[in-house]
Short mmCIF file of C-alpha atoms and ligand atoms in Angstrom, two decimals:
data_model
loop_
_atom_site.label_atom_id
_atom_site.label_comp_id
_atom_site.label_asym_id
_atom_site.label_seq_id
_atom_site.Cartn_x
_atom_site.Cartn_y
_atom_site.Cartn_z
CA MET V 1 151.14 158.67 -4.94
CA SER V 2 148.24 160.51 -6.54
CA VAL V 3 147.22 163.86 -5.11
CA ALA V 4 143.87 162.34 -4.12
CA GLY V 5 145.62 159.49 -2.31
CA PHE V 6 147.94 161.93 -0.57
CA ILE V 7 145.04 164.10 0.59
CA GLU V 8 143.37 160.98 1.97
CA GLN V 9 146.53 159.95 3.78
CA ARG V 10 146.99 163.24 5.69
CA ARG V 11 145.80 162.91 9.26
CA SER V 12 145.76 165.12 12.34
CA ILE V 13 148.57 163.80 14.53
CA ARG V 14 148.61 165.08 18.09
CA ALA V 15 151.79 163.50 19.51
CA PHE V 16 155.34 164.38 18.54
CA ARG V 17 158.89 163.28 19.07
CA PRO V 18 160.70 165.96 21.11
CA ASP V 19 163.12 166.77 18.26
CA PRO V 20 163.01 170.37 17.03
CA VAL V 21 161.91 171.15 13.48
CA GLU V 22 164.54 173.10 11.59
CA ARG V 23 163.54 176.67 10.72
CA PRO V 24 164.14 176.28 6.94
CA VAL V 25 161.75 173.31 7.00
CA LEU V 26 159.13 175.42 8.79
CA ASP V 27 159.72 178.21 6.26
CA ASP V 28 158.96 175.77 3.44
CA LEU V 29 155.64 174.97 5.09
CA VAL V 30 154.77 178.65 5.32
CA GLU V 31 155.70 179.13 1.67
CA ALA V 32 153.34 176.30 0.74
CA ALA V 33 150.62 177.98 2.82
CA CYS V 34 151.17 181.23 0.92
CA LEU V 35 150.42 179.50 -2.41
CA ALA V 36 146.77 179.24 -1.37
CA PRO V 37 144.11 180.98 -3.41
CA ALA V 38 143.00 184.30 -1.93
CA PRO V 39 140.54 187.03 -2.93
CA HIS V 40 141.70 189.79 -5.30
CA HIS V 41 145.21 188.26 -5.57
CA SER V 42 145.68 189.43 -1.98
CA ARG V 43 147.71 187.80 0.78
CA PRO V 44 145.68 188.74 3.84
CA TRP V 45 147.61 186.35 6.10
CA ARG V 46 150.57 186.61 8.43
CA PHE V 47 152.16 183.43 9.76
CA VAL V 48 154.04 183.48 13.03
CA VAL V 49 156.43 180.57 13.50
CA ILE V 50 156.76 179.88 17.21
CA ASP V 51 159.57 177.55 18.19
CA THR V 52 161.03 179.07 21.34
CA ALA V 53 159.96 177.91 24.79
CA ASP V 54 159.27 181.48 25.92
CA ALA V 55 156.96 182.28 23.01
CA LYS V 56 155.05 178.98 23.32
CA GLN V 57 154.60 179.67 27.02
CA ALA V 58 153.45 183.25 26.43
CA LEU V 59 150.87 182.16 23.86
CA ALA V 60 149.61 179.29 26.03
CA ASP V 61 149.38 181.60 29.07
CA GLY V 62 147.62 184.40 27.18
CA MET V 63 145.02 182.16 25.55
CA GLY V 64 144.66 180.11 28.74
CA GLU V 65 143.73 183.16 30.81
CA GLN V 66 141.02 184.10 28.34
CA TRP V 67 139.70 180.53 28.27
CA ARG V 68 139.62 180.46 32.07
CA THR V 69 137.45 183.60 32.03
CA ASP V 70 135.14 182.16 29.36
CA LEU V 71 134.74 178.83 31.18
CA ALA V 72 134.06 180.59 34.49
CA GLY V 73 131.39 182.62 32.68
CA ASP V 74 129.87 179.31 31.57
CA ALA V 75 129.79 178.27 35.26
CA VAL V 76 132.21 175.38 34.69
CA ASP V 77 133.53 173.85 37.90
CA ALA V 78 136.91 175.30 38.98
CA ALA V 79 138.67 171.91 39.03
CA ARG V 80 137.46 171.16 35.50
CA ILE V 81 138.66 174.58 34.35
CA ASP V 82 142.12 173.83 35.73
CA GLU V 83 142.13 170.44 34.02
CA LEU V 84 141.09 171.83 30.64
CA VAL V 85 143.43 174.83 30.68
CA HIS V 86 146.34 172.73 31.90
CA ALA V 87 145.84 170.15 29.12
CA SER V 88 145.66 172.88 26.49
CA HIS V 89 148.76 174.56 27.92
CA ALA V 90 150.69 171.28 27.80
CA LYS V 91 149.58 170.64 24.20
CA LEU V 92 150.99 173.97 23.07
CA THR V 93 154.19 173.99 25.10
CA THR V 94 155.24 170.42 24.28
CA ALA V 95 154.73 170.67 20.51
CA PRO V 96 158.11 171.25 18.83
CA ALA V 97 156.74 174.16 16.78
CA LEU V 98 153.56 176.14 16.36
CA VAL V 99 152.47 178.11 13.34
CA LEU V 100 149.96 180.83 14.10
CA GLY V 101 147.89 182.00 11.13
CA CYS V 102 146.69 185.60 11.42
CA LEU V 103 144.37 187.61 9.20
CA THR V 104 144.84 191.23 8.22
CA TRP V 105 142.91 193.66 6.03
CA ASP V 106 145.97 193.96 3.77
CA GLY V 107 144.80 193.74 0.13
CA LEU V 108 141.13 193.31 1.02
CA ASP V 109 138.37 195.60 -0.21
CA ARG V 110 136.89 198.05 2.28
CA TYR V 111 133.14 198.61 2.40
CA PRO V 112 131.11 201.21 4.25
CA ASP V 113 128.49 198.69 5.40
CA GLU V 114 128.80 195.91 7.95
CA ALA V 115 127.27 193.18 5.73
CA ARG V 116 129.89 193.52 3.02
CA ARG V 117 132.71 194.01 5.53
CA ARG V 118 131.70 190.70 7.10
CA ALA V 119 131.55 188.99 3.69
CA GLU V 120 134.99 190.33 2.77
CA TRP V 121 136.44 189.13 6.07
CA GLY V 122 134.73 185.78 5.50
CA MET V 123 136.51 185.47 2.15
CA ALA V 124 139.82 186.12 3.85
CA LEU V 125 139.00 183.48 6.46
CA LEU V 126 138.23 180.95 3.72
CA SER V 127 141.58 181.66 2.14
CA LEU V 128 143.32 181.23 5.50
CA GLY V 129 141.66 177.80 5.73
CA ALA V 130 143.02 176.92 2.29
CA ALA V 131 146.47 178.15 3.37
CA VAL V 132 146.39 176.02 6.51
CA GLU V 133 145.43 172.94 4.50
CA ASN V 134 148.36 173.64 2.16
CA LEU V 135 150.63 173.93 5.18
CA MET V 136 149.45 170.62 6.64
CA LEU V 137 149.78 168.82 3.31
CA ALA V 138 153.30 170.20 2.89
CA ALA V 139 154.06 169.05 6.44
CA ALA V 140 152.86 165.53 5.63
CA ASP V 141 155.00 165.57 2.48
CA ALA V 142 158.02 166.51 4.61
CA GLY V 143 157.37 163.60 7.00
CA LEU V 144 156.02 165.92 9.68
CA ALA V 145 152.96 165.55 11.85
CA SER V 146 150.55 168.43 12.27
CA CYS V 147 147.28 169.27 13.95
CA TRP V 148 145.10 172.35 13.60
CA VAL V 149 144.06 173.82 16.96
CA ALA V 150 140.99 176.03 17.15
CA ALA V 151 141.90 178.05 20.26
CA PRO V 152 142.98 181.42 18.77
CA ILE V 153 139.76 181.96 16.84
CA PHE V 154 138.02 182.23 20.24
CA CYS V 155 140.52 184.73 21.63
CA PRO V 156 142.34 186.48 18.76
CA GLU V 157 143.25 189.57 20.76
CA ALA V 158 144.64 187.55 23.68
CA ALA V 159 146.74 185.46 21.26
CA ARG V 160 147.97 188.58 19.46
CA ASP V 161 148.87 190.48 22.62
CA SER V 162 150.61 187.52 24.24
CA LEU V 163 153.14 187.54 21.38
CA GLU V 164 153.23 191.34 21.04
CA LEU V 165 152.08 191.16 17.41
CA PRO V 166 150.91 194.26 15.51
CA ALA V 167 147.42 195.43 16.42
CA GLU V 168 146.06 194.76 12.90
CA TRP V 169 147.03 191.05 12.90
CA LEU V 170 144.23 188.84 14.21
CA PRO V 171 145.25 185.25 14.98
CA HIS V 172 142.68 182.74 13.71
CA ALA V 173 144.39 179.37 13.27
CA LEU V 174 147.09 177.50 15.09
CA VAL V 175 148.92 174.44 13.79
CA LEU V 176 151.08 172.18 15.95
CA VAL V 177 154.02 170.80 13.97
CA GLY V 178 156.66 168.20 14.78
CA TYR V 179 158.09 164.85 13.86
CA PRO V 180 155.41 162.25 14.59
CA ASP V 181 155.49 160.08 17.67
CA PRO V 182 155.48 156.64 16.00
CA ALA V 183 153.24 155.30 18.78
CA TYR V 184 150.42 157.73 17.93
CA VAL V 185 147.43 156.15 16.26
CA ALA V 186 145.18 158.57 14.37
CA ARG V 187 141.54 158.48 15.35
CA GLU V 188 139.40 156.29 13.19
CA ARG V 189 138.07 158.25 10.24
CA PRO V 190 134.43 157.44 9.61
CA PRO V 191 133.46 156.69 6.01
CA ILE V 192 132.24 159.69 4.03
CA PRO V 193 128.45 159.54 3.70
CA LEU V 194 128.45 161.12 0.26
CA ASP V 195 124.70 160.79 -0.13
CA GLU V 196 124.20 162.98 2.95
CA LEU V 197 126.84 165.54 2.09
CA ARG V 198 126.61 165.89 -1.68
CA PHE V 199 123.53 167.03 -3.61
CA HIS V 200 122.74 167.47 -7.27
CA ARG V 201 120.47 170.05 -8.84
C1 FMN I 301 139.14 174.73 12.20
C2 FMN I 301 139.63 173.47 12.86
C3 FMN I 301 139.84 173.46 14.23
C4 FMN I 301 140.35 172.32 14.85
N1 FMN I 301 140.61 172.36 16.18
C5 FMN I 301 141.16 171.30 16.79
C6 FMN I 301 141.53 171.38 18.16
O1 FMN I 301 141.35 172.40 18.81
N2 FMN I 301 142.09 170.28 18.72
C7 FMN I 301 142.33 169.13 18.02
O2 FMN I 301 142.86 168.17 18.58
N3 FMN I 301 141.99 169.02 16.69
C8 FMN I 301 141.43 170.09 16.07
N4 FMN I 301 141.11 170.03 14.73
C9 FMN I 301 141.40 168.80 13.98
C10 FMN I 301 140.16 168.01 13.71
O3 FMN I 301 139.71 167.38 14.90
C11 FMN I 301 140.47 166.97 12.62
O4 FMN I 301 140.85 167.65 11.45
C12 FMN I 301 139.27 166.09 12.34
O5 FMN I 301 138.97 165.31 13.45
C13 FMN I 301 139.52 165.18 11.14
O6 FMN I 301 140.67 164.37 11.36
P1 FMN I 301 141.86 164.36 10.32
O7 FMN I 301 142.44 165.75 10.25
O8 FMN I 301 142.85 163.36 10.87
O9 FMN I 301 141.32 163.93 9.00
C14 FMN I 301 140.60 171.14 14.09
C15 FMN I 301 140.36 171.15 12.72
C16 FMN I 301 139.90 172.31 12.11
C17 FMN I 301 139.70 172.32 10.62
#
């Protein structure tokens, strides 16, 4: 299959068979992630492979507590908070494996002013996005299902502390990985309205 066809075929798959994913297979995915382009030939990412029940639980609990606080601050009804946090918890703890993408300042340029610090961090974030796409494409190539989950970008410190990661690692992306549940049907993908998204000058 062409690369373009393969890219088109990758889908977010949110349901998995319960089978574990072997660690060498997960390592291959992380290696593919680390082939992503990054500023200044840096590798400002750290990937944490989470495939033990205790670690999944710790991460789900840590992020869940923060989400509870945020939702309460938004005046969301207590029953709805329980429902949302419980669903998120179940999503994380039932996935066979999670890969948590963290950003660090390792290899990045340091600036004295906030504007350039933010731009430099933004570059690192872009490269983490490229790395995650690599990881998901490699997963698809290995017959694995994956789905990117936004949660840690809203609570990087809670995610970091729940797994006792080094202080300078800031979790920003989480990918669920497993063998696909054959019954799962990917959401319909709307056609790409190129005329609205692409411009010429
Ligand atoms: C940064 C980012 C965050 C996402 N967060 C979530 C999420 O929290 N939960 C979820 O089910 N899907 C999440 N997704 C997956 C998107 O919903 C999905 O990529 C989009 O609907 C397009 O579908 P496709 O990946 O099958 O092409 C996220 C995707 C990205 C890029």
